[in-house]
Amino acid sequence: MKTAPAVESCALYGRPSTLAAARVVVDEVRRGRGEGAMPSAEQFGERVSAHATAMAMPHLKHVFNMTGVVLHTNLGRAVLAEEAIAAAADAMRHPVSLEFDLDSGQRGERDDHVRDLICELTGAADATVVNNNAAALFLVLNTLAHRRETIVSRGELIEIGGSFRLPAIMERAETILHEVGTTNRTHAGDYASAINEQTGLLLKVHTSNYVIRGFTTAVGTSDMACIAQQAKLPSVYDMGSGILLGLERFGLAHEPTVSKILREGIDLVTFSGDKLLGGPQAGFIAGRKDLIAAINRNPMKRAMRIDKMRVAALEATLRLYRDPDRLAQRLPTYRLIRRSCDELRDVARQLLSLARQQLGAEFKVEISDCDGEIGSGAMPTEKIASVGLAIRSTRGSGRALIELAAALRRLPIPVIGRIESDALILDMRCLEDVTAFSMNFMQLARGGTDLDSRTLE
């Protein structure tokens, strides 16, 4: 039997999608047999329409990042500049000169669109780009130390998110790990004495997601570069975060830039595009021209190349660095990092009454000072003073906060906060569109989130 909701669903989403939704509803009814009355044809059609609508919604959703982590890996890391968004959108709408040389009319290279910019901004002799930094490091190891030894300090054998370990990357790149030193102390002599006829390169890894303190010694980049030069071996620095400008101008602690590392004699630096560089996901390799040429000849390079949208977004992002005085206003990563606590407190004040009204007597909402962080493994000990709304259950119920966090995630635009010290913290650091957030937050009172006293008891 045809029902109006089902007919409308077919018109909106097509017959196959509506039929798939109907099968889901039939299974639900069968599983619930005996627990209630059989739905009428009209009710069945409404449930089918609701399922079809849910199935048509995008799985990848815009969210409000209220975690206080500016570069949150699980939330997509860097937010792109408007210039990068416009460039990517233009590349999606039109054919582009991705691998076409307009001067000669011959085939070109997609790296050409960003190579000169990277060399200009880092001082590198040459550069290439792949889909992320792990791929960049893999390609370097597989090209320059294939079936040969890669010497690296034991204290730099990092593990990044998702249990992704450097030794595993090296194994897949078919290079032989030769670790030197100890967890907390590695000396120049450890590198020098480890070099043999099987050595392919010397690798230094920036420990971007942890810090070892106390009785420690590490070999600096200039010393390692000197050791490699004397042995006539390539030196590689896996930087990770991709810092092109001194972070002091943004109120952060000093971290070496790509250009500084290259000036100290390191042959190749690998780094990310979507961390502190503030662009889309990508992995850069910058440094010696002959080594870059060898890497570009590796057949694996094609498997790791980036598409036209990311090429366009990267080029637009890198061009912003040509005007460093205005970078913090134009690049979201540094704009968010630089926001003052006074500004964030003003934002929190705008939302305080709304939050109290929507949450009711079940919760106590206060403006609270808190600490955020950069994220994505960058500067793990560097905290950023921030301001947020601290939401606590008036009953002291931890379950109530968990239910509230889940309800916020079910909003039309999910709100992602963090629970700490018996409070749900909504950090204002990354919230710029207060109006959109307020309209979204008001949905809590409409029952669509299952937020009521029964679920919070």
Coordinates of C-alpha atoms in Angstrom, one line a residue:
M1 CA 0.0 0.0 0.0
K2 CA 1.3 3.4 -0.9
T3 CA 1.4 6.1 1.8
A4 CA 2.0 9.8 1.4
P5 CA 5.3 9.7 3.4
A6 CA 6.6 6.8 1.4
V7 CA 5.7 8.4 -2.0
E8 CA 7.4 11.6 -0.9
S9 CA 10.5 9.7 0.2
C10 CA 10.7 8.1 -3.3
A11 CA 10.5 11.5 -4.9
L12 CA 13.2 12.9 -2.6
Y13 CA 15.6 10.0 -2.3
G14 CA 14.7 7.6 -5.0
R15 CA 13.0 4.2 -4.9
P16 CA 16.1 2.1 -4.1
S17 CA 16.9 4.2 -1.0
T18 CA 13.3 4.2 0.2
L19 CA 13.1 0.4 -0.3
A20 CA 16.3 0.0 1.7
A21 CA 14.8 2.1 4.5
A22 CA 11.6 0.0 4.4
R23 CA 13.6 -3.2 4.9
V24 CA 15.2 -1.6 8.0
V25 CA 11.8 -0.7 9.4
V26 CA 10.4 -4.2 8.7
D27 CA 13.3 -5.7 10.6
E28 CA 12.7 -3.4 13.5
V29 CA 9.0 -4.3 13.6
R30 CA 9.8 -8.0 13.5
R31 CA 12.3 -7.7 16.3
G32 CA 9.8 -5.7 18.4
R33 CA 6.9 -8.1 17.8
G34 CA 4.8 -8.6 20.9
E35 CA 6.1 -5.4 22.6
G36 CA 3.4 -3.2 21.2
A37 CA 0.7 -2.6 18.6
M38 CA 1.6 -3.2 14.9
P39 CA 2.2 0.1 13.2
S40 CA -0.5 1.3 10.8
A41 CA 0.3 1.7 7.1
E42 CA 0.7 5.5 7.7
Q43 CA 2.9 5.0 10.7
F44 CA 5.0 2.5 8.8
G45 CA 5.4 5.0 5.9
E46 CA 6.4 7.8 8.4
R47 CA 9.1 5.5 9.9
V48 CA 10.4 4.6 6.4
S49 CA 10.5 8.3 5.5
A50 CA 12.4 9.1 8.7
H51 CA 14.9 6.3 8.0
A52 CA 15.4 7.4 4.4
T53 CA 16.0 11.0 5.5
A54 CA 18.6 9.8 8.1
M55 CA 20.3 7.6 5.5
A56 CA 20.5 10.6 3.1
M57 CA 22.3 12.8 5.6
P58 CA 26.1 13.1 5.2
H59 CA 28.2 11.0 7.5
L60 CA 31.0 13.5 7.6
K61 CA 29.5 16.4 9.6
H62 CA 30.4 19.9 10.5
V63 CA 30.9 20.1 14.3
F64 CA 31.6 22.8 16.8
N65 CA 35.1 22.2 18.3
M66 CA 34.7 23.1 21.9
T67 CA 37.5 20.9 23.1
G68 CA 40.1 23.6 23.5
V69 CA 42.4 21.8 21.1
V70 CA 43.1 24.0 18.0
L71 CA 44.5 21.3 15.8
H72 CA 42.4 18.3 16.8
T73 CA 43.3 15.3 14.7
N74 CA 40.0 13.6 15.2
L75 CA 38.2 16.8 14.1
G76 CA 40.2 17.3 10.9
R77 CA 43.2 19.4 12.2
A78 CA 43.7 22.8 10.6
V79 CA 40.7 24.9 9.4
L80 CA 41.6 26.3 6.0
A81 CA 41.9 30.0 5.2
E82 CA 39.2 31.5 3.0
E83 CA 41.8 31.9 0.2
A84 CA 42.5 28.2 0.3
I85 CA 38.8 27.3 0.3
A86 CA 38.1 29.5 -2.7
A87 CA 41.1 28.0 -4.6
A88 CA 40.0 24.4 -3.9
A89 CA 36.4 25.2 -4.9
D90 CA 37.6 26.8 -8.1
A91 CA 39.7 23.7 -8.9
M92 CA 36.7 21.5 -8.3
R93 CA 34.5 23.4 -10.7
H94 CA 36.9 23.7 -13.6
P95 CA 39.6 21.9 -15.5
V96 CA 43.0 23.2 -14.2
S97 CA 46.6 23.1 -15.4
L98 CA 47.5 20.4 -12.9
E99 CA 50.1 18.6 -15.0
F100 CA 50.1 20.8 -18.0
D101 CA 52.8 23.3 -18.8
L102 CA 51.1 26.4 -20.3
D103 CA 54.3 27.8 -21.6
S104 CA 55.5 24.8 -23.6
G105 CA 52.1 23.1 -24.1
Q106 CA 53.7 19.8 -22.9
R107 CA 53.1 17.6 -19.8
G108 CA 54.0 19.3 -16.6
E109 CA 54.5 18.3 -12.9
R110 CA 51.9 18.9 -10.2
D111 CA 54.7 19.7 -7.8
D112 CA 55.5 22.8 -9.9
H113 CA 52.6 24.7 -8.4
V114 CA 54.0 24.7 -4.9
R115 CA 57.7 23.9 -5.3
D116 CA 58.9 27.5 -5.8
L117 CA 56.9 28.7 -2.8
I118 CA 58.3 26.0 -0.5
C119 CA 61.8 26.8 -1.7
E120 CA 61.2 30.5 -1.2
L121 CA 59.8 30.1 2.3
T122 CA 62.3 27.5 3.6
G123 CA 65.5 28.2 1.7
A124 CA 65.5 24.7 0.3
A125 CA 67.2 24.0 -3.1
D126 CA 64.2 21.8 -4.1
A127 CA 61.0 20.3 -2.7
T128 CA 58.3 17.8 -3.4
V129 CA 54.9 17.0 -1.9
V130 CA 52.9 13.9 -1.1
N131 CA 49.7 13.1 0.7
N132 CA 50.9 13.3 4.4
N133 CA 54.1 13.4 6.5
A134 CA 54.1 9.7 7.2
A135 CA 54.2 9.1 3.4
A136 CA 56.9 11.7 3.0
L137 CA 59.1 9.9 5.5
F138 CA 58.3 6.5 4.1
L139 CA 59.3 7.7 0.6
V140 CA 62.6 9.2 1.8
L141 CA 63.6 6.0 3.7
N142 CA 62.5 3.7 0.8
T143 CA 64.5 5.8 -1.7
L144 CA 67.7 6.6 0.2
A145 CA 68.0 3.6 2.6
H146 CA 66.3 0.7 0.9
R147 CA 67.6 -2.5 2.4
R148 CA 70.3 -0.5 4.1
E149 CA 70.5 0.8 7.7
T150 CA 68.9 4.0 9.0
I151 CA 70.6 5.2 12.2
V152 CA 68.2 6.9 14.7
S153 CA 68.3 7.7 18.4
R154 CA 66.4 5.3 20.6
G155 CA 64.8 8.3 22.3
E156 CA 63.3 9.3 19.0
L157 CA 61.5 6.1 18.1
I158 CA 58.1 7.8 18.4
E159 CA 54.5 6.5 18.3
I160 CA 51.9 8.8 16.9
G161 CA 48.1 8.5 16.9
G162 CA 46.4 5.2 16.3
S163 CA 49.4 3.1 17.5
F164 CA 51.3 4.2 14.4
R165 CA 55.0 3.6 15.2
L166 CA 58.2 4.8 13.5
P167 CA 59.8 1.3 13.5
A168 CA 56.7 0.0 11.7
I169 CA 57.1 2.7 9.0
M170 CA 60.7 1.8 8.6
E171 CA 60.0 -1.9 8.3
R172 CA 57.4 -1.2 5.5
A173 CA 59.9 1.1 3.8
E174 CA 62.4 -1.8 3.8
T175 CA 65.1 0.0 5.7
I176 CA 66.9 -1.6 8.6
L177 CA 66.5 0.1 11.9
H178 CA 69.8 0.8 13.7
E179 CA 69.0 2.5 17.0
V180 CA 71.7 4.2 19.0
G181 CA 72.0 5.7 22.4
T182 CA 69.5 5.2 25.2
T183 CA 66.0 6.5 25.9
N184 CA 67.2 9.6 27.6
R185 CA 70.8 10.1 26.4
T186 CA 72.3 9.9 22.9
H187 CA 75.7 11.4 22.1
A188 CA 77.4 12.3 18.8
G189 CA 79.8 9.4 19.2
D190 CA 76.9 7.0 19.2
Y191 CA 76.0 8.1 15.6
A192 CA 79.6 8.1 14.4
S193 CA 80.5 4.7 15.8
A194 CA 77.3 3.1 14.3
I195 CA 78.2 4.1 10.8
N196 CA 79.3 1.2 8.6
E197 CA 79.2 0.0 5.0
Q198 CA 75.5 -0.8 5.2
T199 CA 74.4 2.6 6.5
G200 CA 72.0 4.4 4.2
L201 CA 71.2 7.6 6.1
L202 CA 71.1 9.3 9.5
L203 CA 67.6 10.2 10.8
K204 CA 66.6 12.7 13.5
V205 CA 63.0 12.8 14.6
H206 CA 61.3 15.7 16.3
T207 CA 59.6 14.3 19.4
S208 CA 56.6 16.5 18.8
N209 CA 54.1 14.6 21.0
Y210 CA 56.2 14.1 24.2
V211 CA 59.1 15.5 26.1
I212 CA 61.9 13.7 28.0
R213 CA 63.1 15.7 31.0
G214 CA 65.8 15.3 33.6
F215 CA 69.2 13.6 32.9
T216 CA 69.1 13.9 29.1
T217 CA 71.4 14.5 26.2
A218 CA 70.5 14.8 22.6
V219 CA 72.5 15.4 19.4
G220 CA 71.6 18.7 17.8
T221 CA 70.8 19.0 14.1
S222 CA 74.1 20.8 13.2
D223 CA 76.2 18.1 14.9
M224 CA 74.3 15.3 13.2
A225 CA 74.5 17.1 9.9
C226 CA 78.3 17.4 10.3
I227 CA 78.6 13.7 11.2
A228 CA 76.6 12.7 8.1
Q229 CA 78.7 15.0 5.8
Q230 CA 81.9 13.5 7.1
A231 CA 80.6 10.1 6.3
K232 CA 79.2 11.2 2.9
L233 CA 75.7 10.1 4.0
P234 CA 72.3 11.9 3.7
S235 CA 70.9 13.5 6.9
V236 CA 67.1 13.6 7.3
Y237 CA 65.0 15.5 9.9
D238 CA 61.4 14.3 10.4
M239 CA 60.0 17.6 11.7
G240 CA 56.3 16.7 11.7
S241 CA 54.6 20.0 12.5
G242 CA 55.8 22.2 9.6
I243 CA 56.8 25.5 11.2
L244 CA 57.6 28.1 8.5
L245 CA 57.6 31.2 10.8
G246 CA 59.0 31.8 14.3
L247 CA 56.2 31.0 16.8
E248 CA 57.2 33.7 19.1
R249 CA 55.3 36.2 17.0
F250 CA 52.1 34.3 17.9
G251 CA 52.8 34.2 21.6
L252 CA 54.2 30.6 21.7
A253 CA 57.4 29.1 22.8
H254 CA 60.3 28.9 20.4
E255 CA 60.4 26.0 18.0
P256 CA 62.9 25.6 15.2
T257 CA 61.6 26.5 11.7
V258 CA 62.2 24.4 8.5
S259 CA 64.6 27.1 7.2
K260 CA 66.7 27.0 10.4
I261 CA 67.1 23.2 10.2
L262 CA 68.2 23.4 6.6
R263 CA 70.6 26.2 7.4
E264 CA 72.2 24.0 10.0
G265 CA 73.2 21.5 7.3
I266 CA 70.4 18.9 7.3
D267 CA 70.0 17.5 3.8
L268 CA 66.2 16.8 3.9
V269 CA 63.3 17.9 6.1
T270 CA 59.9 16.2 6.1
F271 CA 56.9 18.0 7.5
S272 CA 53.1 18.2 7.5
G273 CA 50.7 20.6 5.7
D274 CA 47.8 20.4 8.1
K275 CA 49.4 21.1 11.5
L276 CA 51.1 24.3 12.3
L277 CA 51.5 25.2 8.6
G278 CA 47.7 25.6 8.7
G279 CA 46.8 24.1 5.3
P280 CA 45.2 20.8 4.0
Q281 CA 46.7 17.4 4.7
A282 CA 50.0 17.0 2.9
G283 CA 53.6 15.9 3.4
F284 CA 56.5 18.0 2.3
I285 CA 60.1 16.9 1.6
A286 CA 62.5 19.9 1.2
G287 CA 66.2 20.1 0.8
R288 CA 69.0 18.9 -1.5
K289 CA 68.2 18.9 -5.2
D290 CA 69.9 15.6 -6.0
L291 CA 68.1 13.8 -3.2
I292 CA 64.7 15.2 -4.2
A293 CA 65.3 14.1 -7.8
A294 CA 66.0 10.6 -6.6
I295 CA 62.8 10.6 -4.5
N296 CA 60.7 11.8 -7.4
R297 CA 62.0 8.8 -9.5
N298 CA 60.7 6.4 -6.9
P299 CA 57.6 4.6 -8.4
M300 CA 55.9 4.9 -5.0
K301 CA 55.7 8.7 -5.4
R302 CA 52.8 8.3 -7.8
A303 CA 50.8 6.3 -5.2
M304 CA 51.2 9.1 -2.7
R305 CA 50.5 12.2 -4.8
I306 CA 47.9 14.8 -3.9
D307 CA 44.9 15.8 -6.0
K308 CA 44.1 19.1 -7.7
M309 CA 42.0 20.4 -4.8
R310 CA 44.8 20.0 -2.3
V311 CA 47.4 21.4 -4.7
A312 CA 45.2 24.5 -5.1
A313 CA 44.6 24.8 -1.3
L314 CA 48.3 24.4 -0.5
E315 CA 49.4 27.0 -3.0
A316 CA 46.9 29.5 -1.6
T317 CA 47.9 28.7 2.0
L318 CA 51.6 29.1 1.2
R319 CA 51.1 32.4 -0.5
L320 CA 49.7 33.8 2.7
Y321 CA 53.1 33.3 4.3
R322 CA 54.6 35.9 1.9
D323 CA 52.8 38.5 4.1
P324 CA 53.8 37.4 7.6
D325 CA 52.5 40.6 9.3
R326 CA 48.9 39.7 8.3
L327 CA 49.2 35.9 8.6
A328 CA 47.5 35.7 12.0
Q329 CA 44.4 37.5 10.7
R330 CA 44.1 35.4 7.5
L331 CA 45.2 31.9 8.6
P332 CA 42.7 30.4 11.1
T333 CA 45.2 28.3 12.9
Y334 CA 47.1 31.3 14.2
R335 CA 44.1 33.5 14.5
L336 CA 42.6 31.0 16.9
I337 CA 45.8 30.5 18.8
R338 CA 46.2 34.3 19.3
R339 CA 42.7 35.0 20.7
S340 CA 42.9 36.6 24.1
C341 CA 41.2 35.4 27.2
D342 CA 39.3 38.7 27.4
E343 CA 37.8 38.0 23.9
L344 CA 37.0 34.5 24.9
R345 CA 35.4 35.6 28.1
D346 CA 33.1 38.0 26.2
V347 CA 32.0 35.0 24.0
A348 CA 31.3 32.9 27.1
R349 CA 29.2 35.8 28.6
Q350 CA 27.1 35.9 25.4
L351 CA 26.3 32.2 25.8
L352 CA 25.9 31.9 29.6
S353 CA 22.2 32.9 29.8
L354 CA 21.3 30.7 26.8
A355 CA 23.1 27.7 28.3
R356 CA 21.4 28.1 31.7
Q357 CA 18.0 28.4 30.1
Q358 CA 18.4 25.4 27.8
L359 CA 19.9 23.1 30.5
G360 CA 17.5 24.1 33.3
A361 CA 17.8 23.2 37.0
E362 CA 19.5 19.9 36.3
F363 CA 22.8 21.7 35.7
K364 CA 24.9 24.6 37.0
V365 CA 26.7 26.6 34.3
E366 CA 29.6 29.0 35.1
I367 CA 32.2 30.8 33.2
S368 CA 35.6 29.2 34.0
D369 CA 39.2 29.7 33.2
C370 CA 40.7 26.6 31.6
D371 CA 43.7 25.4 29.6
G372 CA 43.7 24.5 25.9
E373 CA 46.4 23.3 23.6
I374 CA 47.7 23.3 20.1
G375 CA 47.1 19.6 19.4
S376 CA 48.2 17.2 16.7
G377 CA 51.3 16.3 18.6
A378 CA 52.6 19.9 18.4
M379 CA 54.3 21.3 21.5
P380 CA 52.9 18.8 24.0
T381 CA 53.8 20.8 27.1
E382 CA 52.6 24.1 25.8
K383 CA 49.3 25.1 27.3
I384 CA 47.1 28.0 26.0
A385 CA 45.2 29.9 28.7
S386 CA 41.5 29.8 27.7
V387 CA 38.0 30.4 28.9
G388 CA 34.9 28.2 28.7
L389 CA 31.6 27.3 30.1
A390 CA 31.9 24.7 32.9
I391 CA 28.7 22.7 33.2
R392 CA 28.2 20.6 36.4
S393 CA 25.3 18.4 37.4
T394 CA 23.4 19.8 40.4
R395 CA 23.0 16.2 41.6
G396 CA 26.7 15.5 41.3
S397 CA 26.0 12.8 38.8
G398 CA 28.8 11.8 36.5
R399 CA 26.3 9.9 34.3
A400 CA 24.3 13.2 33.8
L401 CA 27.4 14.8 32.2
I402 CA 28.0 11.8 30.0
E403 CA 24.3 11.9 28.8
L404 CA 24.6 15.7 28.2
A405 CA 27.8 15.2 26.2
A406 CA 26.0 12.6 24.1
A407 CA 23.0 14.9 23.7
L408 CA 25.2 17.7 22.4
R409 CA 26.8 15.3 19.9
R410 CA 23.2 14.6 18.6
L411 CA 22.5 18.2 17.8
P412 CA 22.1 19.2 14.1
I413 CA 25.6 20.5 14.3
P414 CA 27.3 18.3 16.9
V415 CA 29.0 20.1 19.8
I416 CA 32.2 18.4 21.0
G417 CA 33.5 19.4 24.5
R418 CA 35.5 17.6 27.1
I419 CA 34.8 16.2 30.6
E420 CA 37.3 17.0 33.3
S421 CA 37.2 17.7 37.1
D422 CA 33.5 16.7 37.3
A423 CA 32.5 19.2 34.7
L424 CA 31.7 19.3 31.0
I425 CA 33.9 22.1 29.6
L426 CA 32.8 23.9 26.4
D427 CA 36.0 25.8 25.5
M428 CA 35.5 29.1 23.6
R429 CA 38.9 29.0 21.9
C430 CA 37.7 27.7 18.5
L431 CA 34.2 29.2 18.5
E432 CA 33.9 32.1 16.1
D433 CA 30.3 32.0 14.9
V434 CA 28.3 32.7 18.1
T435 CA 25.0 33.2 16.3
A436 CA 25.1 29.8 14.5
F437 CA 26.2 28.1 17.7
S438 CA 23.3 29.7 19.7
M439 CA 20.7 28.7 17.1
N440 CA 22.0 25.1 17.1
F441 CA 22.2 25.0 20.9
M442 CA 18.5 26.0 21.2
Q443 CA 17.6 22.6 19.6
L444 CA 18.3 21.0 23.0
A445 CA 14.9 22.2 24.2
R446 CA 13.0 20.6 21.3
G447 CA 13.3 17.0 22.4
G448 CA 15.4 15.9 19.5
T449 CA 18.4 15.1 21.8
D450 CA 16.5 13.0 24.3
L451 CA 17.7 15.4 27.0
D452 CA 15.2 15.3 29.8
S453 CA 15.1 14.5 33.5
R454 CA 14.5 10.8 33.0
T455 CA 17.7 10.2 31.0
L456 CA 19.7 12.3 33.5
E457 CA 18.6 10.6 36.7

